[in-house]
Amino acid sequence: MRTALITGVTGQDGSYLVDFLLAKDYVVHGVIRRASTFNTQRIDHIYKDPHNSKARFFLHYGDLSDGTGLRHIIERVQPDEVYNLAAQSHVKVSFEQPEYTADVVATGTLRLLEALRDYMQNTKNKSRFYHACSSEMYGNAPPPQSETTPFAPRSPYAVSKLAAYGYCVNYRESYDMFICNGILFNHESPRRGETFVTRKITRAMTRIKLGLQDKLYLGNLEAKRDWGYAKDYVEAMWLMLQQDKCADYVISTDATYSVKDFLNQVAKQLELDWEKYVEIDPRYFRPTEVNCLLGDSSKAREELGWKVKTSFNELVTMMVEHDLELARQERTLLDAGHIL
Ligand code: NAP
Ligand code: GDD
């Protein structure tokens, strides 16, 4: 059985990756942050009591800001594959917390690379490393963007991801480590965090449909993104680490839609006129915007045999159906007199 270590295991991608790796018979270890409230909702469905002899999924407290803790986890787990997904991943928040974002996203990746390098040197074991880069690194570079497009980051988040990308390339070249940068374009799902625009829209519009809220406040509706389904994308992460040689890959659907397009599609499915409910709030504008992301994933399709399985419309339907069910549950509780 192969052993994988995932940072960011409680996030959208981390949770799908655990599902995927357990189905492939891996033993999976995840790094989880200590929080005063539970932050394991996305992985509760797969977590078994570690005392259970059948358990193959284990959690360890750790943080990308704590290099010593990361070292201890790597020494204990002895991973064959490391997936570094942890990040302060919100672009707008990175303008408000640039130092923290740099510490976790850029220096945090460096801490993990150093811990892994020492572990490999001391034990002579070989581990493979996947790093979650981002299409945000392209900024306003003209679309379509591929592995050869020059980077032009436009947020503290994107600058930090680019630094982490650079560390990964440097460690690959300097120490002959097997490291892949996955340059993933936006990917969404019913497990998407509720402050990212797609989920914010599906949550709000389904609640509006059931009379649970009146308004949806948004920022720039003209920005275009290449939106895929997160479950399809974690397969690409794994495929990168199964190759003979390590390399960097763009993962995208190769189609782009505006925030307004997304809104239109959601409203169509719910038979609502979104213009009655949506208001523009300048607080959601960014100091610098990325106008159009559109990937060219031909390298991943040719070399990894990876392909998109879920269309834009299927993705929207899945998210709307999921959030409609959540709204129905809220409605039922409210009608039964519960204060939400
Ligand atoms: P997400 O849902 O925001 O999850 C982020 C994960 O990182 C969570 O598990 C979070 O823990 C953890 N984390 C945050 N700060 C940490 C720290 N200081 N130490 C340890 N863990 C920390 O993000 P995602 O959508 O799954 O994305 C996964 C990765 O891919 C991220 O690196 C993101 O930047 C990158 N990415 C995402 C997309 C996308 O469209 N989703 C596209 C390109 C790249 P808590 O649960 O405790 O908050
Ligand atoms: N979050 C948010 N909230 N975005 C809004 C809103 C709003 O109310 N209104 C308009 N937008 C616009 C943003 O300005 C942006 O152009 C677009 O919607 C998408 O925003 P997000 O969903 O926050 O995602 P992102 O593209 O900034 O970043 C995501 O994708 C990156 C890959 O390109 C994140 O997942 C990053 O972690 C990831 O690297």
Coordinates of C-alpha atoms and ligand atoms in Angstrom, one line a residue:
M1 CA 0.0 0.0 0.0
R2 CA 1.3 3.4 -0.9
T3 CA 1.2 6.2 1.6
A4 CA 0.1 9.8 0.8
L5 CA 0.3 12.9 2.9
I6 CA -2.1 15.8 2.1
T7 CA -1.8 19.3 3.5
G8 CA -5.1 21.3 3.1
V9 CA -7.0 18.0 3.6
T10 CA -10.1 19.8 5.0
G11 CA -10.4 22.0 2.0
Q12 CA -12.5 21.4 -1.2
D13 CA -9.7 19.7 -3.1
G14 CA -8.2 17.9 -0.2
S15 CA -11.5 16.2 0.6
Y16 CA -11.9 15.0 -3.0
L17 CA -8.3 13.8 -3.1
V18 CA -8.8 11.7 0.0
D19 CA -11.9 10.1 -1.6
F20 CA -9.8 9.4 -4.7
L21 CA -6.7 8.0 -3.0
L22 CA -8.7 5.8 -0.6
A23 CA -10.5 4.3 -3.6
K24 CA -7.0 3.5 -5.0
D25 CA -6.1 1.7 -1.8
Y26 CA -3.7 4.3 -0.4
V27 CA -3.1 4.9 3.2
V28 CA -3.8 8.6 3.5
H29 CA -2.6 11.1 6.2
G30 CA -3.9 14.6 6.3
V31 CA -2.6 17.7 8.0
I32 CA -5.3 19.6 9.9
R33 CA -5.3 22.9 11.6
R34 CA -6.4 23.2 15.2
A35 CA -9.5 25.3 15.3
S36 CA -11.9 26.2 18.1
T37 CA -14.8 24.9 16.0
F38 CA -14.9 21.7 13.9
N39 CA -13.4 22.2 10.4
T40 CA -13.8 18.7 9.2
Q41 CA -17.2 18.8 7.6
R42 CA -15.8 17.9 4.1
I43 CA -14.1 14.8 5.3
D44 CA -16.5 13.6 8.0
H45 CA -18.0 11.1 5.6
I46 CA -14.8 9.2 5.2
Y47 CA -13.1 9.6 8.6
K48 CA -13.0 6.4 10.8
D49 CA -11.9 6.2 14.4
P50 CA -8.2 5.4 14.1
H51 CA -8.6 2.6 16.7
N52 CA -10.7 0.8 14.0
S53 CA -8.3 -1.7 12.5
K54 CA -9.7 -1.0 9.0
A55 CA -8.9 2.7 9.2
R56 CA -6.6 3.9 6.4
F57 CA -7.1 7.7 6.8
F58 CA -5.4 9.5 9.7
L59 CA -5.2 13.2 10.7
H60 CA -2.3 15.1 12.3
Y61 CA -2.4 18.6 13.7
G62 CA 0.0 20.9 11.8
D63 CA 0.3 24.2 10.1
L64 CA 2.3 25.5 7.2
S65 CA 3.6 28.2 9.4
D66 CA 5.2 25.6 11.7
G67 CA 8.2 23.9 10.1
T68 CA 9.1 21.8 13.1
G69 CA 5.7 20.3 13.2
L70 CA 5.7 19.5 9.5
R71 CA 9.1 17.7 9.9
H72 CA 7.7 15.6 12.7
I73 CA 4.7 14.6 10.6
I74 CA 6.8 13.7 7.6
E75 CA 9.2 11.6 9.7
R76 CA 6.2 9.8 11.3
V77 CA 4.2 9.2 8.1
Q78 CA 7.1 8.4 5.7
P79 CA 5.0 9.4 2.7
D80 CA 5.5 8.1 -0.9
E81 CA 3.6 11.0 -2.2
V82 CA 3.0 14.5 -0.7
Y83 CA 0.2 16.7 -2.0
N84 CA 0.7 20.3 -0.9
L85 CA -2.8 21.8 -1.1
A86 CA -2.8 24.0 2.0
A87 CA -3.2 27.8 1.4
Q88 CA -4.8 31.0 2.3
S89 CA -6.6 30.5 -1.0
H90 CA -8.8 33.6 -1.2
V91 CA -7.5 36.2 -3.7
K92 CA -9.5 39.2 -2.2
V93 CA -8.5 38.2 1.4
S94 CA -4.8 38.2 0.3
F95 CA -5.0 42.0 -0.3
E96 CA -6.1 42.3 3.3
Q97 CA -3.6 39.8 4.7
P98 CA -0.7 39.9 2.4
E99 CA 2.0 39.0 4.9
Y100 CA 0.1 36.1 6.3
T101 CA -0.7 34.9 2.7
A102 CA 3.0 35.0 1.8
D103 CA 4.0 33.2 5.0
V104 CA 1.6 30.3 4.4
V105 CA 1.5 30.1 0.6
A106 CA 5.2 30.8 -0.3
T107 CA 7.3 30.2 2.9
G108 CA 5.0 27.5 4.0
T109 CA 5.7 25.5 0.8
L110 CA 9.4 26.2 1.4
R111 CA 9.2 24.8 4.9
L112 CA 7.5 21.6 3.6
L113 CA 10.1 21.2 0.8
E114 CA 12.9 21.6 3.4
A115 CA 11.4 19.1 5.7
L116 CA 10.9 16.6 2.8
R117 CA 14.5 17.2 1.5
D118 CA 16.0 16.4 5.0
Y119 CA 13.8 13.4 5.4
M120 CA 14.8 12.0 2.0
Q121 CA 18.5 12.7 2.7
N122 CA 18.4 11.0 6.1
T123 CA 16.4 8.0 5.1
K124 CA 17.4 7.6 1.4
N125 CA 13.7 7.1 0.8
K126 CA 12.2 8.7 -2.3
S127 CA 9.0 10.8 -2.1
R128 CA 7.2 12.6 -4.8
F129 CA 5.8 16.1 -4.3
Y130 CA 2.7 17.7 -5.9
H131 CA 2.3 21.5 -5.5
A132 CA -1.0 23.3 -6.0
C133 CA -0.1 26.3 -8.2
S134 CA -2.7 28.6 -9.7
S135 CA -3.9 30.1 -12.9
E136 CA -4.0 33.4 -11.0
M137 CA -0.2 33.5 -11.6
Y138 CA -1.0 34.5 -15.3
G139 CA -2.8 37.7 -14.2
N140 CA -3.8 39.5 -17.4
A141 CA -1.5 37.6 -19.7
P142 CA -3.5 37.2 -23.0
P143 CA -5.6 34.0 -23.2
P144 CA -5.3 31.1 -23.8
Q145 CA -2.7 30.5 -21.1
S146 CA -0.5 27.4 -21.2
E147 CA 2.7 26.2 -19.5
T148 CA 4.8 28.6 -21.7
T149 CA 2.8 31.7 -21.1
P150 CA 4.8 34.3 -19.0
F151 CA 3.4 34.8 -15.5
A152 CA 2.2 38.2 -14.5
P153 CA 0.7 38.0 -11.0
R154 CA -1.8 40.7 -9.8
S155 CA -2.5 39.9 -6.2
P156 CA -0.5 39.0 -3.1
Y157 CA -1.9 35.5 -3.4
A158 CA -0.7 35.1 -7.0
V159 CA 2.7 36.5 -6.2
S160 CA 3.0 34.1 -3.3
K161 CA 1.9 31.2 -5.5
L162 CA 4.5 32.2 -8.0
A163 CA 7.2 32.2 -5.3
A164 CA 6.2 28.7 -4.3
Y165 CA 6.3 27.6 -7.9
G166 CA 9.8 29.0 -8.1
Y167 CA 10.9 27.1 -4.9
C168 CA 9.5 23.9 -6.4
V169 CA 11.4 24.3 -9.7
N170 CA 14.6 25.2 -7.7
Y171 CA 14.3 22.2 -5.4
R172 CA 13.7 19.9 -8.5
E173 CA 16.8 21.2 -10.2
S174 CA 19.0 21.5 -7.2
Y175 CA 18.3 18.3 -5.4
D176 CA 16.9 16.0 -8.1
M177 CA 13.5 15.8 -6.3
F178 CA 10.4 14.6 -8.1
I179 CA 8.2 17.7 -7.9
C180 CA 5.3 18.7 -10.1
N181 CA 3.6 22.1 -10.2
G182 CA -0.1 21.7 -11.1
I183 CA -1.3 25.0 -12.6
L184 CA -4.9 24.5 -12.0
F185 CA -7.6 26.9 -13.3
N186 CA -10.7 27.6 -11.2
H187 CA -12.5 24.5 -10.1
E188 CA -15.7 24.3 -8.2
S189 CA -18.2 21.8 -6.6
P190 CA -20.9 21.6 -4.0
R191 CA -18.0 21.5 -1.5
R192 CA -16.6 24.9 -2.7
G193 CA -16.1 27.5 0.1
E194 CA -19.1 29.8 0.3
T195 CA -17.1 33.0 -0.2
F196 CA -15.9 32.1 -3.7
V197 CA -18.2 33.5 -6.3
T198 CA -19.8 30.4 -7.8
R199 CA -20.8 28.9 -4.5
K200 CA -21.8 32.4 -3.2
I201 CA -24.2 32.6 -6.1
T202 CA -25.7 29.1 -5.9
R203 CA -26.2 29.4 -2.1
A204 CA -27.8 32.8 -2.4
M205 CA -30.0 32.2 -5.4
T206 CA -31.4 28.9 -4.0
R207 CA -32.1 30.6 -0.7
I208 CA -33.8 33.5 -2.6
K209 CA -35.9 30.9 -4.5
L210 CA -37.2 29.5 -1.1
G211 CA -37.8 32.9 0.4
L212 CA -34.9 32.7 2.8
Q213 CA -33.1 35.9 1.6
D214 CA -33.8 38.9 -0.5
K215 CA -30.5 40.2 -2.0
L216 CA -27.2 39.0 -3.3
Y217 CA -24.3 41.5 -3.2
L218 CA -21.6 40.9 -5.8
G219 CA -18.6 42.7 -7.3
N220 CA -17.3 42.5 -10.8
L221 CA -19.7 40.5 -13.0
E222 CA -17.5 40.9 -16.2
A223 CA -14.5 38.8 -15.0
K224 CA -14.1 35.6 -17.0
R225 CA -12.9 32.3 -15.6
D226 CA -12.2 28.8 -16.9
W227 CA -14.4 26.8 -14.4
G228 CA -14.1 23.0 -14.0
Y229 CA -15.3 20.4 -11.5
A230 CA -12.9 19.8 -8.6
K231 CA -13.4 16.1 -8.5
D232 CA -12.1 15.8 -12.1
Y233 CA -9.1 17.9 -11.2
V234 CA -7.8 15.8 -8.3
E235 CA -7.3 12.9 -10.7
A236 CA -4.9 15.1 -12.6
M237 CA -2.9 15.8 -9.4
W238 CA -2.4 12.1 -8.9
L239 CA -1.6 11.4 -12.6
M240 CA 1.2 13.9 -12.5
L241 CA 2.9 11.9 -9.7
Q242 CA 2.6 8.6 -11.6
Q243 CA 4.7 9.7 -14.6
D244 CA 8.3 8.6 -15.3
K245 CA 9.4 12.2 -15.3
C246 CA 8.3 15.2 -13.3
A247 CA 6.9 18.3 -15.0
D248 CA 4.5 21.2 -14.7
Y249 CA 1.0 21.0 -16.2
V250 CA -1.9 23.3 -16.9
I251 CA -5.3 21.7 -15.9
S252 CA -8.3 23.5 -17.3
T253 CA -11.5 23.0 -19.3
D254 CA -10.3 25.3 -22.1
A255 CA -13.5 27.3 -22.1
T256 CA -14.3 30.5 -20.3
Y257 CA -17.4 32.1 -18.9
S258 CA -18.1 35.4 -17.1
V259 CA -19.5 35.7 -13.6
K260 CA -22.6 37.1 -15.4
D261 CA -22.8 33.9 -17.5
F262 CA -22.7 31.8 -14.3
L263 CA -25.4 33.9 -12.8
N264 CA -27.6 33.6 -15.9
Q265 CA -27.2 29.8 -15.9
V266 CA -28.1 29.5 -12.2
A267 CA -31.1 31.9 -12.6
K268 CA -32.3 29.9 -15.7
Q269 CA -32.3 26.7 -13.7
L270 CA -34.2 28.3 -10.8
E271 CA -36.5 30.3 -13.1
L272 CA -35.6 33.5 -11.4
D273 CA -34.7 36.9 -12.9
W274 CA -31.4 37.6 -11.1
E275 CA -31.5 41.3 -12.0
K276 CA -34.2 41.7 -9.4
Y277 CA -32.0 40.4 -6.6
V278 CA -28.4 41.2 -7.4
E279 CA -26.8 44.4 -6.3
I280 CA -23.2 45.5 -6.9
D281 CA -21.2 46.3 -3.8
P282 CA -17.8 47.9 -4.4
R283 CA -16.4 46.1 -1.4
Y284 CA -16.2 43.0 -3.5
F285 CA -14.0 44.7 -6.2
R286 CA -10.3 43.9 -6.0
P287 CA -7.6 46.6 -6.2
T288 CA -6.3 44.7 -9.3
E289 CA -8.5 42.3 -11.2
V290 CA -7.7 39.3 -13.4
N291 CA -10.0 39.8 -16.4
C292 CA -9.9 36.6 -18.3
L293 CA -8.5 33.2 -17.5
L294 CA -8.8 30.6 -20.3
G295 CA -6.5 27.5 -20.1
D296 CA -4.9 25.4 -22.8
S297 CA -4.6 21.9 -21.3
S298 CA -3.2 20.2 -24.3
K299 CA 0.0 19.1 -22.6
A300 CA -2.0 17.4 -19.8
R301 CA -4.3 15.7 -22.3
E302 CA -1.4 14.4 -24.4
E303 CA 1.1 13.4 -21.7
L304 CA -1.2 12.5 -18.8
G305 CA -4.2 11.2 -20.7
W306 CA -6.3 13.5 -18.5
K307 CA -9.5 15.0 -19.8
V308 CA -12.4 17.0 -18.6
K309 CA -15.5 14.9 -17.7
T310 CA -17.9 17.5 -16.5
S311 CA -19.3 20.4 -18.6
F312 CA -20.0 23.9 -17.3
N313 CA -23.7 23.3 -17.4
E314 CA -23.4 20.0 -15.6
L315 CA -21.3 21.7 -12.9
V316 CA -23.9 24.5 -12.4
T317 CA -26.7 22.0 -12.2
M318 CA -24.9 19.9 -9.6
M319 CA -24.2 22.9 -7.4
V320 CA -27.7 24.3 -7.8
E321 CA -29.3 20.9 -6.9
H322 CA -27.1 20.5 -3.9
D323 CA -27.7 24.0 -2.5
L324 CA -31.4 23.8 -3.2
E325 CA -31.5 20.8 -0.9
L326 CA -29.7 22.8 1.8
A327 CA -32.2 25.6 1.4
R328 CA -35.1 23.2 1.6
Q329 CA -33.7 21.9 4.9
E330 CA -33.3 25.4 6.2
R331 CA -36.9 26.2 5.1
T332 CA -38.2 23.1 6.9
L333 CA -36.5 24.0 10.1
L334 CA -37.7 27.6 9.9
D335 CA -41.3 26.5 9.3
A336 CA -41.0 24.2 12.3
G337 CA -40.2 27.2 14.5
H338 CA -36.4 26.8 14.8
I339 CA -34.4 30.0 14.9
L340 CA -31.6 29.7 12.4
Ligands
NAP1 P1 -9.6 25.7 0.2 O1 -11.0 25.0 0.1 O2 -9.6 27.1 0.6 O3 -8.8 24.8 1.2 C1 -7.6 25.3 1.8 C2 -7.0 24.3 2.7 O4 -5.8 24.8 3.3 C3 -7.9 24.0 4.0 O5 -7.8 22.7 4.3 C4 -7.3 25.0 5.0 O6 -7.6 24.5 6.3 C5 -5.9 24.8 4.7 N1 -5.0 25.8 5.3 C6 -5.2 27.1 5.2 N2 -4.2 27.8 5.9 C7 -3.4 26.8 6.4 C8 -2.2 26.8 7.2 N3 -1.6 27.9 7.6 N4 -1.6 25.6 7.5 C9 -2.2 24.4 7.1 N5 -3.3 24.4 6.4 C10 -3.9 25.5 6.0 O7 -8.8 25.5 -1.1 P2 -9.1 24.6 -2.4 O8 -10.1 25.2 -3.3 O9 -9.3 23.2 -1.9 O10 -7.7 24.7 -3.1 C11 -6.6 23.8 -2.8 C12 -5.3 24.4 -3.2 O11 -5.3 24.6 -4.6 C13 -5.0 25.7 -2.6 O12 -3.6 25.8 -2.4 C14 -5.4 26.8 -3.6 O13 -4.7 28.0 -3.4 C15 -5.1 26.0 -4.9 N6 -5.9 26.3 -6.0 C16 -7.3 26.2 -6.0 C17 -8.0 26.5 -7.1 C18 -9.5 26.4 -7.1 O14 -10.1 26.9 -8.0 N7 -10.1 25.7 -6.1 C19 -7.4 26.8 -8.3 C20 -6.0 26.9 -8.4 C21 -5.3 26.6 -7.2 P3 -9.0 25.0 7.1 O15 -10.1 24.0 6.6 O16 -8.7 24.8 8.5 O17 -9.3 26.4 6.7
GDD2 N1 -15.3 35.9 -4.3 C1 -16.0 36.8 -5.0 N2 -17.1 37.4 -4.4 N3 -15.7 37.1 -6.2 C2 -16.5 37.9 -6.9 C3 -17.6 38.5 -6.4 C4 -17.9 38.2 -5.0 O1 -18.9 38.7 -4.4 N4 -18.2 39.2 -7.3 C5 -17.5 39.1 -8.4 N5 -16.5 38.3 -8.2 C6 -15.4 38.0 -9.2 C7 -14.0 38.2 -8.7 O2 -13.6 39.6 -8.8 C8 -13.2 37.3 -9.7 O3 -13.0 38.0 -10.9 C9 -14.2 36.2 -10.0 O4 -15.5 36.6 -9.5 C10 -13.8 34.8 -9.3 O5 -13.6 35.1 -7.9 P1 -13.4 33.9 -6.9 O6 -14.5 32.9 -7.0 O7 -13.1 34.5 -5.5 O8 -12.1 33.1 -7.4 P2 -10.7 33.6 -8.0 O9 -10.7 33.4 -9.5 O10 -10.4 35.0 -7.5 O11 -9.7 32.6 -7.3 C11 -10.0 31.2 -7.3 O12 -9.4 30.6 -8.4 C12 -7.9 30.7 -8.4 C13 -7.5 30.0 -9.8 O13 -7.6 30.9 -10.8 C14 -9.4 30.6 -6.0 O14 -9.8 29.3 -5.8 C15 -7.9 30.6 -5.9 O15 -7.4 29.9 -4.8 C16 -7.4 30.0 -7.2 O16 -6.0 30.0 -7.2

